[in-house]
Coordinates of C-alpha atoms in Angstrom, one line a residue:
M47 CA 5.8 42.7 -9.9
I48 CA 8.4 40.8 -8.0
E49 CA 6.1 40.4 -5.0
L50 CA 3.3 39.0 -7.3
E51 CA 5.8 36.5 -8.9
N52 CA 6.9 35.4 -5.4
N53 CA 3.2 34.8 -4.5
H54 CA 3.1 32.3 -7.4
V55 CA 6.0 30.3 -6.2
V56 CA 5.2 27.0 -4.4
K57 CA 6.6 27.2 -0.8
D58 CA 7.2 23.5 -0.2
G59 CA 10.5 23.4 -2.1
T60 CA 9.2 21.6 -5.3
V61 CA 10.6 22.5 -8.7
D62 CA 9.4 22.3 -12.2
V63 CA 10.7 20.3 -15.2
H64 CA 13.6 22.8 -15.7
G65 CA 14.7 22.7 -12.0
N66 CA 13.3 26.1 -11.2
P67 CA 11.0 26.8 -8.2
A68 CA 7.5 25.6 -9.2
D69 CA 4.9 28.1 -10.3
K70 CA 1.5 27.6 -8.7
T71 CA -0.3 28.8 -11.8
K72 CA 1.5 26.6 -14.3
T73 CA 2.3 23.4 -12.5
G74 CA 0.8 20.9 -10.1
N75 CA -2.8 20.6 -8.8
W76 CA -5.4 18.5 -10.5
K77 CA -4.3 19.4 -14.0
A78 CA -1.1 17.4 -13.3
C79 CA -2.7 14.7 -11.3
F80 CA -4.9 13.5 -14.2
F81 CA -1.8 12.1 -15.9
I82 CA -0.6 10.5 -12.7
L83 CA -4.0 8.9 -12.1
G84 CA -4.1 7.7 -15.7
N85 CA -0.7 6.1 -15.2
E86 CA -1.8 4.4 -12.0
C87 CA -5.1 3.1 -13.5
C88 CA -3.2 1.4 -16.4
E89 CA -0.4 0.1 -14.2
R90 CA -2.8 -1.4 -11.6
L91 CA -4.8 -3.0 -14.5
A92 CA -1.6 -4.6 -15.6
Y93 CA -0.7 -5.8 -12.1
Y94 CA -4.1 -7.1 -11.1
G95 CA -4.4 -8.7 -14.5
M96 CA -1.5 -10.9 -13.6
S97 CA -2.2 -11.3 -9.8
T98 CA -5.9 -11.8 -9.6
N99 CA -6.1 -15.3 -11.2
L100 CA -2.5 -16.4 -10.5
V101 CA -3.5 -19.0 -8.0
N102 CA -5.6 -20.8 -10.7
Y103 CA -2.6 -20.5 -13.2
F104 CA -0.4 -22.3 -10.7
I105 CA -3.0 -25.0 -10.2
Q106 CA -4.1 -25.5 -13.8
R107 CA -0.8 -25.0 -15.7
L108 CA 1.9 -25.8 -13.1
H109 CA -0.3 -28.6 -11.5
Q110 CA 0.3 -27.4 -7.9
G111 CA -2.0 -28.3 -5.0
N112 CA -4.3 -25.7 -3.3
A113 CA -2.0 -25.1 -0.3
T114 CA 1.2 -24.8 -2.5
A115 CA -0.5 -22.5 -5.0
A116 CA -1.9 -20.3 -2.2
K117 CA 1.5 -20.1 -0.6
N118 CA 3.3 -19.2 -3.8
V119 CA 0.8 -16.4 -4.7
S120 CA 1.2 -15.0 -1.2
N121 CA 5.0 -15.1 -1.4
W122 CA 5.0 -13.4 -4.8
S123 CA 2.5 -10.7 -3.7
G124 CA 4.7 -10.2 -0.6
T125 CA 7.8 -9.6 -2.7
C126 CA 5.8 -7.1 -4.8
Y127 CA 5.3 -5.1 -1.6
V128 CA 8.9 -5.5 -0.3
L129 CA 10.7 -4.3 -3.4
P130 CA 9.2 -0.8 -3.1
L131 CA 11.8 -0.2 -0.4
L132 CA 14.4 -0.3 -3.2
G133 CA 12.4 2.1 -5.4
A134 CA 11.7 4.4 -2.5
F135 CA 15.4 4.5 -1.5
L136 CA 16.5 5.5 -5.0
A137 CA 13.8 8.1 -5.2
D138 CA 14.5 9.8 -1.9
S139 CA 18.3 9.5 -2.1
Y140 CA 19.4 10.1 -5.7
W141 CA 16.9 10.1 -8.6
G142 CA 13.7 11.7 -7.3
R143 CA 10.2 10.2 -7.6
Y144 CA 9.7 11.3 -11.3
W145 CA 12.7 9.5 -12.7
V146 CA 12.2 6.4 -10.5
I147 CA 8.6 6.0 -11.8
A148 CA 9.8 6.6 -15.4
I149 CA 12.7 4.2 -15.3
F150 CA 10.9 1.3 -13.5
S151 CA 7.8 1.7 -15.7
M152 CA 10.0 1.1 -18.8
I153 CA 11.6 -1.9 -17.1
Y154 CA 8.1 -3.2 -16.3
V155 CA 7.1 -2.8 -20.0
F156 CA 10.3 -4.4 -21.4
V157 CA 10.1 -7.4 -19.1
S158 CA 6.4 -7.9 -19.7
F159 CA 6.8 -7.9 -23.5
F160 CA 9.7 -10.3 -23.3
H161 CA 8.1 -12.8 -21.0
F162 CA 4.3 -12.9 -21.5
P163 CA 4.5 -15.6 -24.2
I164 CA 6.0 -17.9 -21.5
F165 CA 2.6 -18.1 -19.7
D166 CA 0.9 -19.6 -22.7
H167 CA 3.5 -21.8 -24.2
C168 CA 5.6 -23.1 -21.3
N169 CA 4.7 -25.3 -18.4
S170 CA 8.1 -24.7 -16.7
A171 CA 7.7 -23.4 -13.1
V172 CA 11.2 -22.0 -13.2
A173 CA 10.5 -19.9 -16.3
A174 CA 7.1 -18.7 -15.0
F175 CA 8.6 -17.7 -11.6
V176 CA 11.5 -15.8 -13.3
A177 CA 8.9 -13.9 -15.3
I178 CA 6.7 -12.9 -12.4
Y179 CA 9.5 -12.0 -10.1
L180 CA 11.1 -9.7 -12.7
I181 CA 7.7 -8.0 -13.0
A182 CA 7.7 -7.7 -9.2
L183 CA 11.0 -5.7 -9.6
G184 CA 9.3 -3.3 -12.1
T185 CA 6.3 -2.7 -9.9
G186 CA 8.6 -2.2 -6.9
G187 CA 9.9 1.1 -8.3
I188 CA 6.4 2.4 -9.2
K189 CA 4.4 1.6 -6.1
P190 CA 6.1 3.7 -3.5
C191 CA 6.5 6.8 -5.6
V192 CA 3.2 7.3 -7.5
S193 CA 1.0 8.2 -4.5
A194 CA 3.7 10.5 -3.0
F195 CA 4.4 12.0 -6.4
G196 CA 0.7 12.8 -6.8
A197 CA 0.5 14.3 -3.4
D198 CA 3.5 16.5 -4.2
Q199 CA 1.4 18.3 -6.7
F200 CA -0.4 20.1 -3.9
D201 CA 1.3 22.6 -1.7
E202 CA 0.6 21.7 1.9
T203 CA 1.6 25.3 3.0
D204 CA -1.5 26.5 1.1
D205 CA -4.8 25.8 3.0
K206 CA -6.9 25.2 -0.2
E207 CA -4.3 22.9 -1.8
R208 CA -3.8 20.9 1.4
E209 CA -7.6 20.1 1.5
K210 CA -7.3 19.0 -2.2
K211 CA -4.4 16.7 -1.2
S212 CA -6.6 14.8 1.2
S213 CA -9.2 14.3 -1.6
F214 CA -6.4 13.2 -4.0
F215 CA -5.7 10.1 -1.9
N216 CA -9.3 9.1 -2.3
W217 CA -9.3 9.5 -6.1
F218 CA -5.9 7.9 -6.3
Y219 CA -7.3 4.7 -4.8
F220 CA -10.4 5.1 -7.0
S221 CA -8.2 5.0 -10.1
I222 CA -6.4 1.9 -8.7
N223 CA -9.7 0.1 -8.5
V224 CA -10.9 1.1 -11.9
G225 CA -7.9 -0.8 -13.3
A226 CA -8.6 -3.7 -10.9
L227 CA -12.2 -3.8 -12.0
I228 CA -11.3 -4.3 -15.7
A229 CA -8.6 -6.9 -14.6
S230 CA -10.9 -8.9 -12.4
S231 CA -13.7 -9.1 -15.0
V232 CA -12.5 -8.9 -18.6
L233 CA -8.9 -10.1 -18.1
V234 CA -9.8 -13.0 -15.8
W235 CA -12.5 -14.1 -18.3
I236 CA -10.0 -14.0 -21.2
Q237 CA -7.4 -16.0 -19.1
T238 CA -10.0 -18.6 -18.3
N239 CA -11.8 -18.9 -21.7
V240 CA -9.3 -17.7 -24.3
G241 CA -5.8 -18.4 -23.0
W242 CA -3.1 -17.4 -20.5
G243 CA -1.0 -15.8 -23.3
W244 CA -3.7 -13.3 -24.2
G245 CA -4.7 -12.9 -20.6
F246 CA -1.2 -11.8 -19.6
G247 CA -0.4 -10.1 -22.9
I248 CA -3.1 -7.4 -22.6
P249 CA -1.8 -6.2 -19.3
T250 CA 1.5 -5.7 -21.1
V251 CA -0.1 -3.3 -23.6
T252 CA -1.9 -1.4 -20.8
M253 CA 1.4 -0.9 -19.0
A254 CA 2.8 0.7 -22.2
L255 CA -0.2 3.1 -22.1
A256 CA 0.7 3.8 -18.5
V257 CA 4.1 5.0 -19.5
V258 CA 2.7 7.2 -22.3
S259 CA 0.2 8.8 -19.8
F260 CA 2.9 9.5 -17.3
F261 CA 5.3 11.2 -19.7
S262 CA 2.5 13.2 -21.3
G263 CA 2.2 15.3 -18.1
S264 CA 5.9 16.0 -17.6
H265 CA 5.7 19.7 -18.2
L266 CA 3.0 20.1 -15.5
Y267 CA 4.7 18.2 -12.6
R268 CA 6.1 19.6 -9.4
R269 CA 9.1 17.6 -8.4
Q270 CA 10.6 17.2 -4.9
K271 CA 14.4 17.2 -5.0
P272 CA 16.1 14.1 -3.6
G273 CA 17.6 14.8 -0.2
G274 CA 20.4 12.2 -0.1
S275 CA 20.4 8.8 1.6
P276 CA 17.9 8.8 4.5
L277 CA 19.5 5.6 5.7
A278 CA 22.8 7.4 6.1
R279 CA 21.2 10.2 8.0
I280 CA 19.5 7.7 10.4
A281 CA 22.8 5.9 10.9
Q282 CA 24.5 9.2 11.7
V283 CA 22.0 10.0 14.4
L284 CA 22.4 6.5 15.9
V285 CA 26.2 6.7 15.8
A286 CA 26.4 10.3 17.2
S287 CA 23.9 9.4 20.0
F288 CA 26.0 6.3 20.9
R289 CA 29.2 8.4 21.0
K290 CA 27.6 10.8 23.4
F291 CA 26.0 8.2 25.5
N292 CA 27.3 9.8 28.8
V293 CA 26.2 13.3 27.8
K294 CA 23.2 14.7 29.7
V295 CA 20.3 16.0 27.6
P296 CA 19.8 19.7 28.5
D297 CA 16.4 21.1 29.6
D298 CA 17.0 24.1 27.3
E299 CA 16.3 22.8 23.8
G300 CA 18.0 26.0 22.4
I301 CA 21.3 24.4 23.1
L302 CA 20.7 21.7 20.5
Y303 CA 22.4 22.2 17.2
E304 CA 20.5 23.5 14.1
T305 CA 21.7 25.3 11.0
A306 CA 21.4 29.1 11.1
E307 CA 19.9 29.2 7.6
E308 CA 16.2 29.3 7.1
E309 CA 16.2 26.1 5.1
S310 CA 17.3 22.7 6.3
Y311 CA 20.7 21.5 5.0
I312 CA 18.8 18.4 3.8
Q313 CA 17.9 19.2 0.2
G314 CA 14.1 19.2 -0.4
S315 CA 13.3 19.2 3.3
R316 CA 12.0 21.9 5.6
K317 CA 13.2 22.2 9.2
L318 CA 11.4 20.1 11.8
E319 CA 10.4 21.4 15.3
H320 CA 12.0 19.7 18.3
T321 CA 9.8 17.2 20.2
N322 CA 10.3 16.1 23.8
N323 CA 9.8 12.3 23.3
L324 CA 12.6 9.9 22.6
R325 CA 15.0 12.4 24.1
C326 CA 17.9 9.9 24.1
F327 CA 18.4 10.7 20.5
D328 CA 18.7 14.5 21.2
K329 CA 22.2 13.6 22.4
A330 CA 23.2 13.5 18.7
A331 CA 22.4 17.3 18.5
I332 CA 24.3 18.4 21.6
P333 CA 27.5 20.3 20.8
T334 CA 30.6 19.3 22.8
E335 CA 34.2 20.3 23.0
D336 CA 35.1 17.6 20.6
D337 CA 32.9 19.1 17.8
D338 CA 34.3 21.5 15.3
M339 CA 31.8 24.4 15.3
K340 CA 33.9 26.7 13.1
G341 CA 33.2 24.9 9.9
T342 CA 30.6 22.3 9.0
P343 CA 30.4 19.7 11.9
N344 CA 31.1 16.1 11.2
P345 CA 27.5 14.6 10.9
W346 CA 28.7 11.3 12.5
R347 CA 29.5 13.3 15.6
L348 CA 26.9 16.2 15.6
C349 CA 23.6 16.1 13.9
T350 CA 21.0 18.9 13.4
V351 CA 17.6 18.9 15.3
T352 CA 15.9 18.2 12.0
Q353 CA 18.0 15.2 11.3
V354 CA 17.2 13.8 14.8
E355 CA 13.5 14.5 14.4
E356 CA 13.5 12.6 11.1
L357 CA 14.5 9.5 13.1
K358 CA 12.0 10.2 15.8
S359 CA 9.2 10.5 13.2
I360 CA 10.1 7.1 11.7
I361 CA 10.1 5.5 15.2
R362 CA 6.8 7.0 16.1
I363 CA 5.0 5.6 13.1
L364 CA 6.4 2.1 13.4
P365 CA 3.8 0.8 15.9
I366 CA 1.0 2.1 13.7
W367 CA 2.7 0.5 10.8
A368 CA 2.9 -2.9 12.5
T369 CA -0.9 -3.0 13.2
G370 CA -1.5 -3.0 9.4
I371 CA 0.1 -6.4 8.9
I372 CA -2.9 -8.4 10.2
F373 CA -5.3 -6.3 8.0
S374 CA -3.1 -7.1 5.0
A375 CA -3.2 -10.8 5.8
V376 CA -7.1 -10.6 5.7
Y377 CA -7.0 -8.6 2.5
S378 CA -4.7 -11.2 0.8
Q379 CA -7.4 -13.9 1.2
M380 CA -9.2 -12.5 -1.8
S381 CA -6.5 -13.9 -4.1
T382 CA -6.1 -17.2 -2.3
M383 CA -8.8 -18.7 0.0
F384 CA -11.7 -16.7 -1.4
V385 CA -10.8 -18.0 -4.9
L386 CA -10.4 -21.6 -3.7
Q387 CA -13.7 -21.4 -1.9
G388 CA -15.3 -20.0 -5.0
N389 CA -13.9 -22.9 -7.1
T390 CA -16.2 -25.3 -5.3
M391 CA -19.4 -23.3 -5.9
D392 CA -21.8 -22.9 -8.8
Q393 CA -20.3 -20.3 -11.1
H394 CA -23.0 -20.1 -13.7
I395 CA -25.1 -17.1 -14.6
G396 CA -27.9 -18.6 -16.5
P397 CA -27.6 -21.9 -18.4
K398 CA -24.5 -21.0 -20.5
F399 CA -22.4 -18.2 -19.0
R400 CA -19.9 -19.2 -16.3
I401 CA -18.1 -16.6 -14.2
P402 CA -14.5 -17.5 -13.1
S403 CA -14.2 -17.6 -9.3
A404 CA -11.3 -15.1 -9.4
S405 CA -13.6 -12.6 -11.1
L406 CA -15.6 -12.2 -7.8
S407 CA -12.9 -9.8 -6.7
L408 CA -14.6 -7.3 -9.0
F409 CA -17.2 -6.9 -6.2
D410 CA -14.4 -5.8 -4.0
T411 CA -13.5 -3.3 -6.7
L412 CA -17.1 -2.2 -7.1
S413 CA -17.3 -1.7 -3.4
V414 CA -14.3 0.6 -3.5
I415 CA -15.6 2.5 -6.5
F416 CA -18.9 3.0 -4.6
W417 CA -17.4 4.0 -1.2
V418 CA -14.7 6.4 -2.4
P419 CA -17.2 9.1 -3.8
V420 CA -19.6 8.4 -1.0
Y421 CA -16.9 8.9 1.6
D422 CA -15.4 12.0 -0.2
K423 CA -18.8 13.7 -1.0
L424 CA -21.1 12.6 1.8
I425 CA -19.4 11.1 4.8
V426 CA -16.6 13.7 5.1
P427 CA -18.9 16.8 5.0
Y428 CA -21.2 15.1 7.6
A429 CA -18.4 14.0 9.8
R430 CA -16.7 17.4 9.6
K431 CA -19.7 18.9 11.5
F432 CA -19.2 16.6 14.5
T433 CA -15.4 16.2 14.6
G434 CA -14.4 19.7 13.6
N435 CA -11.6 18.2 11.5
E436 CA -11.3 19.5 7.9
R437 CA -10.9 15.9 6.7
G438 CA -13.9 14.5 8.6
F439 CA -11.9 11.9 10.3
T440 CA -8.2 12.0 11.2
P441 CA -6.1 9.4 9.3
L442 CA -5.9 7.2 12.5
Q443 CA -9.6 7.3 13.0
R444 CA -10.1 6.3 9.4
I445 CA -7.7 3.4 9.7
G446 CA -9.4 2.1 12.9
I447 CA -12.9 2.1 11.2
G448 CA -11.4 -0.1 8.4
L449 CA -9.9 -2.5 10.9
V450 CA -13.3 -3.1 12.5
I451 CA -15.0 -3.7 9.1
S452 CA -12.3 -6.3 8.2
V453 CA -13.3 -8.4 11.2
F454 CA -16.8 -8.7 9.8
S455 CA -15.5 -9.7 6.4
M456 CA -13.8 -12.8 7.9
V457 CA -16.8 -13.6 10.0
V458 CA -19.1 -13.5 6.9
A459 CA -16.6 -15.7 4.9
G460 CA -16.4 -18.2 7.8
I461 CA -20.2 -18.4 8.1
L462 CA -20.5 -19.0 4.3
E463 CA -18.0 -21.8 4.6
V464 CA -20.0 -23.4 7.5
V465 CA -23.1 -23.3 5.4
R466 CA -21.2 -24.8 2.4
L467 CA -19.7 -27.7 4.5
D468 CA -23.1 -28.3 6.1
L469 CA -24.5 -28.8 2.6
V470 CA -21.7 -31.2 1.9
R471 CA -22.4 -33.3 5.0
K472 CA -26.2 -33.4 4.6
N473 CA -26.0 -34.6 1.0
D474 CA -22.8 -36.5 0.9
Y475 CA -21.3 -34.2 -1.6
Y476 CA -17.7 -34.9 -0.4
D477 CA -16.4 -35.8 -3.9
M478 CA -18.5 -33.4 -5.9
K479 CA -16.4 -30.8 -7.7
T480 CA -19.1 -28.1 -7.9
L481 CA -21.7 -27.8 -5.2
P482 CA -25.3 -26.6 -5.9
I483 CA -24.7 -23.3 -4.1
S484 CA -24.3 -20.0 -6.0
I485 CA -20.8 -18.4 -5.9
F486 CA -22.6 -15.0 -5.5
W487 CA -23.0 -15.8 -1.8
Q488 CA -19.4 -14.6 -1.7
V489 CA -20.3 -11.1 -2.8
L490 CA -20.8 -9.8 0.8
Q491 CA -17.4 -10.8 2.0
Y492 CA -15.8 -9.1 -1.0
F493 CA -17.9 -6.0 -0.6
L494 CA -16.9 -5.7 3.1
I495 CA -13.2 -6.1 2.2
G496 CA -13.6 -3.2 -0.3
C497 CA -15.3 -1.0 2.3
A498 CA -12.5 -1.7 4.8
E499 CA -9.9 -0.8 2.1
V500 CA -11.4 2.6 1.6
F501 CA -11.0 3.4 5.3
T502 CA -7.7 1.6 6.2
F503 CA -5.6 1.6 3.0
I504 CA -6.4 5.2 2.0
G505 CA -6.0 6.2 5.7
Q506 CA -2.6 4.7 5.6
F507 CA -1.6 6.5 2.4
E508 CA -2.6 9.8 4.0
F509 CA -1.0 9.0 7.4
F510 CA 2.4 7.9 6.1
Y511 CA 2.7 10.7 3.6
G512 CA 1.6 13.3 6.1
Q513 CA 3.7 12.1 9.0
A514 CA 6.8 11.4 6.9
P515 CA 9.7 13.9 6.9
D516 CA 9.8 15.8 3.6
A517 CA 12.9 13.9 2.3
M518 CA 11.6 10.5 3.4
R519 CA 8.1 10.4 1.9
S520 CA 8.8 7.8 -0.7
L521 CA 10.5 5.6 1.9
C522 CA 7.5 6.0 4.3
S523 CA 5.1 5.2 1.4
A524 CA 7.1 2.1 0.8
L525 CA 7.1 1.3 4.5
S526 CA 3.3 1.4 4.4
L527 CA 3.3 -1.0 1.5
T528 CA 5.5 -3.5 3.3
T529 CA 2.5 -4.2 5.6
N530 CA 1.0 -5.8 2.5
A531 CA 4.2 -7.8 2.0
L532 CA 4.3 -9.0 5.6
G533 CA 0.6 -9.6 5.5
N534 CA 1.0 -11.9 2.6
Y535 CA 4.0 -13.6 4.2
L536 CA 2.0 -14.0 7.4
S537 CA -0.9 -15.5 5.4
S538 CA 1.6 -17.9 3.8
L539 CA 3.1 -18.8 7.1
L540 CA -0.3 -19.5 8.6
V541 CA -1.1 -21.8 5.7
V542 CA 2.2 -23.7 6.2
I543 CA 1.6 -23.9 10.0
V544 CA -2.1 -25.0 9.6
S545 CA -1.2 -27.5 6.9
N546 CA 1.6 -29.1 9.0
V547 CA -0.3 -29.1 12.3
T548 CA -3.7 -30.3 11.0
T549 CA -2.3 -33.0 8.6
R550 CA -0.7 -35.1 11.3
N551 CA -1.6 -38.7 12.0
G552 CA -3.0 -39.2 8.5
K553 CA -5.6 -36.4 8.7
L554 CA -6.4 -34.3 5.6
G555 CA -6.1 -31.0 7.4
W556 CA -7.9 -27.7 7.1
I557 CA -6.8 -26.9 3.6
P558 CA -6.7 -30.2 1.5
D559 CA -6.9 -30.3 -2.3
N560 CA -10.5 -31.4 -1.8
L561 CA -12.0 -28.5 0.2
N562 CA -15.2 -30.5 0.8
R563 CA -13.2 -32.6 3.2
G564 CA -11.4 -29.6 4.8
H565 CA -12.1 -26.8 7.2
I566 CA -11.1 -23.4 5.8
D567 CA -13.8 -21.9 8.0
Y568 CA -11.4 -22.6 10.9
F569 CA -8.8 -20.6 9.0
Y570 CA -11.2 -17.7 8.7
W571 CA -11.9 -17.9 12.4
V572 CA -8.2 -17.7 13.2
L573 CA -7.9 -14.5 11.1
A574 CA -11.0 -13.0 12.7
I575 CA -9.6 -13.5 16.2
L576 CA -6.2 -12.1 15.2
S577 CA -8.0 -9.1 13.7
V578 CA -10.0 -8.4 16.9
V579 CA -6.8 -8.6 19.0
N580 CA -5.0 -6.4 16.5
F581 CA -7.8 -3.8 16.7
F582 CA -7.5 -3.4 20.4
V583 CA -3.7 -3.1 20.2
Y584 CA -4.2 -0.4 17.6
L585 CA -6.6 1.5 19.8
W586 CA -4.0 1.5 22.6
I587 CA -1.2 2.6 20.3
S588 CA -3.1 5.3 18.4
S589 CA -4.4 6.8 21.7
W590 CA -1.0 8.2 22.6
Y591 CA 0.2 9.1 19.1
K592 CA 0.8 12.8 18.5
Y593 CA 0.6 14.1 14.9
K594 CA 3.6 16.2 13.7
V595 CA 2.8 19.8 13.0
T596 CA 1.6 19.9 9.4
G597 CA -1.9 21.3 9.7
I598 CA -3.3 17.9 10.6
E599 CA -5.3 18.0 13.9
N600 CA -5.1 15.3 16.4

């Protein structure tokens, strides 16, 4: 009977709501994930309901110019993807993912209920910015933890559950885009035709539903125990390595210090195998005469192999992380340049109905909703026959495919802008607000962005979760999100540079308020060229990357 009960215990160290080892038959798996996916769908509906049309809010209500509005949206979006570092630190160090999601969700709801009337009744830029940046704080605690918390529901030491975990990331991103679909269609229409108060008030209600959905599944969740401050452990390795700068690294790795117990001393983390790269940090795990080996060694002088390997894991993924910044800059154009480009085009469907330009992002969402099941049910089984990998493509292969597709999205957007400007020149439409060219010509560039997302963003979710040390998974998920932040900041920086350089000597520049006299096609070409260079850098970096031993094949 005892053996049978032990077989039911999850072996990855997760616990149930009472703090006991999680039971496979009663916790986790898809039955727990449905509540997590429901939470994510509602939270993303709330987020995209505020972000999708924000550039037009800045222009119409705060009377900002195109370049200023685009820069402010990029800065805010970037902040939304930097603050997850705070939420991730709290989750991995002290509170755990469950409580960070719960607490920051409630902050999100409270702030939203308190501030959403501002958007409809106040033209103060200060009040509006205070509101949206407080909302950024709320989302900063949720973003890095939800995907990792959902993946925690599958035991990666179990072959069947590990395969389901890979599928979870696909459906997690699918739920994000169901929320985004409603936001980019229904909510944007309400904001444009009914009012900003209603348009931002409805996301507040959906965020409240997200909290209800999350708490409803509490008894089913598997929770990873927080392992203490990962930043402190990294600092200890760096300090210990520096102190032993003159110590020679031995050829026999058995000399390196590791605890005798089966489990790592880091709570919620399994031991990591020693690797031969970045051997300079192995010095932190070399016992010397100055180390007290009778009791517990001072971690600022002697670290375990697992602790050293944590730092190595982070360093190894940083180059892959950096290549995601350009992709995120391309992705951010949907909420800035694509919207501004669409504002100049005919938005009518029939004689009476007019679709807001920001609503075209629903075709990005529809693309994701189309490609996720196609990838999961058709592409993966087919690719598995040729690659021999249980996931069809490795995470790095998947990311690379998305980077290629993103280049084509910029090329298509640039070609459309060339056609649009050609129409302006031939017919002297320079001062015409709306050109006689359908906004639906933008559909292809949105669709390609969505396709690229399914490969790159989901590949990043899987890669950073899988390659992260057990006690740093929230932090690594947040690290992957910071590529979105830096991509938005890069886009904002490019706009500033382009505006300053191209407006000299009395010229209007590439991104004037009247885009008919500008050249945002040049801006798209710059991003396309940067994306091509980034892809070849990525190929070089990924060619030497070695996956850590977690059942993922290289």
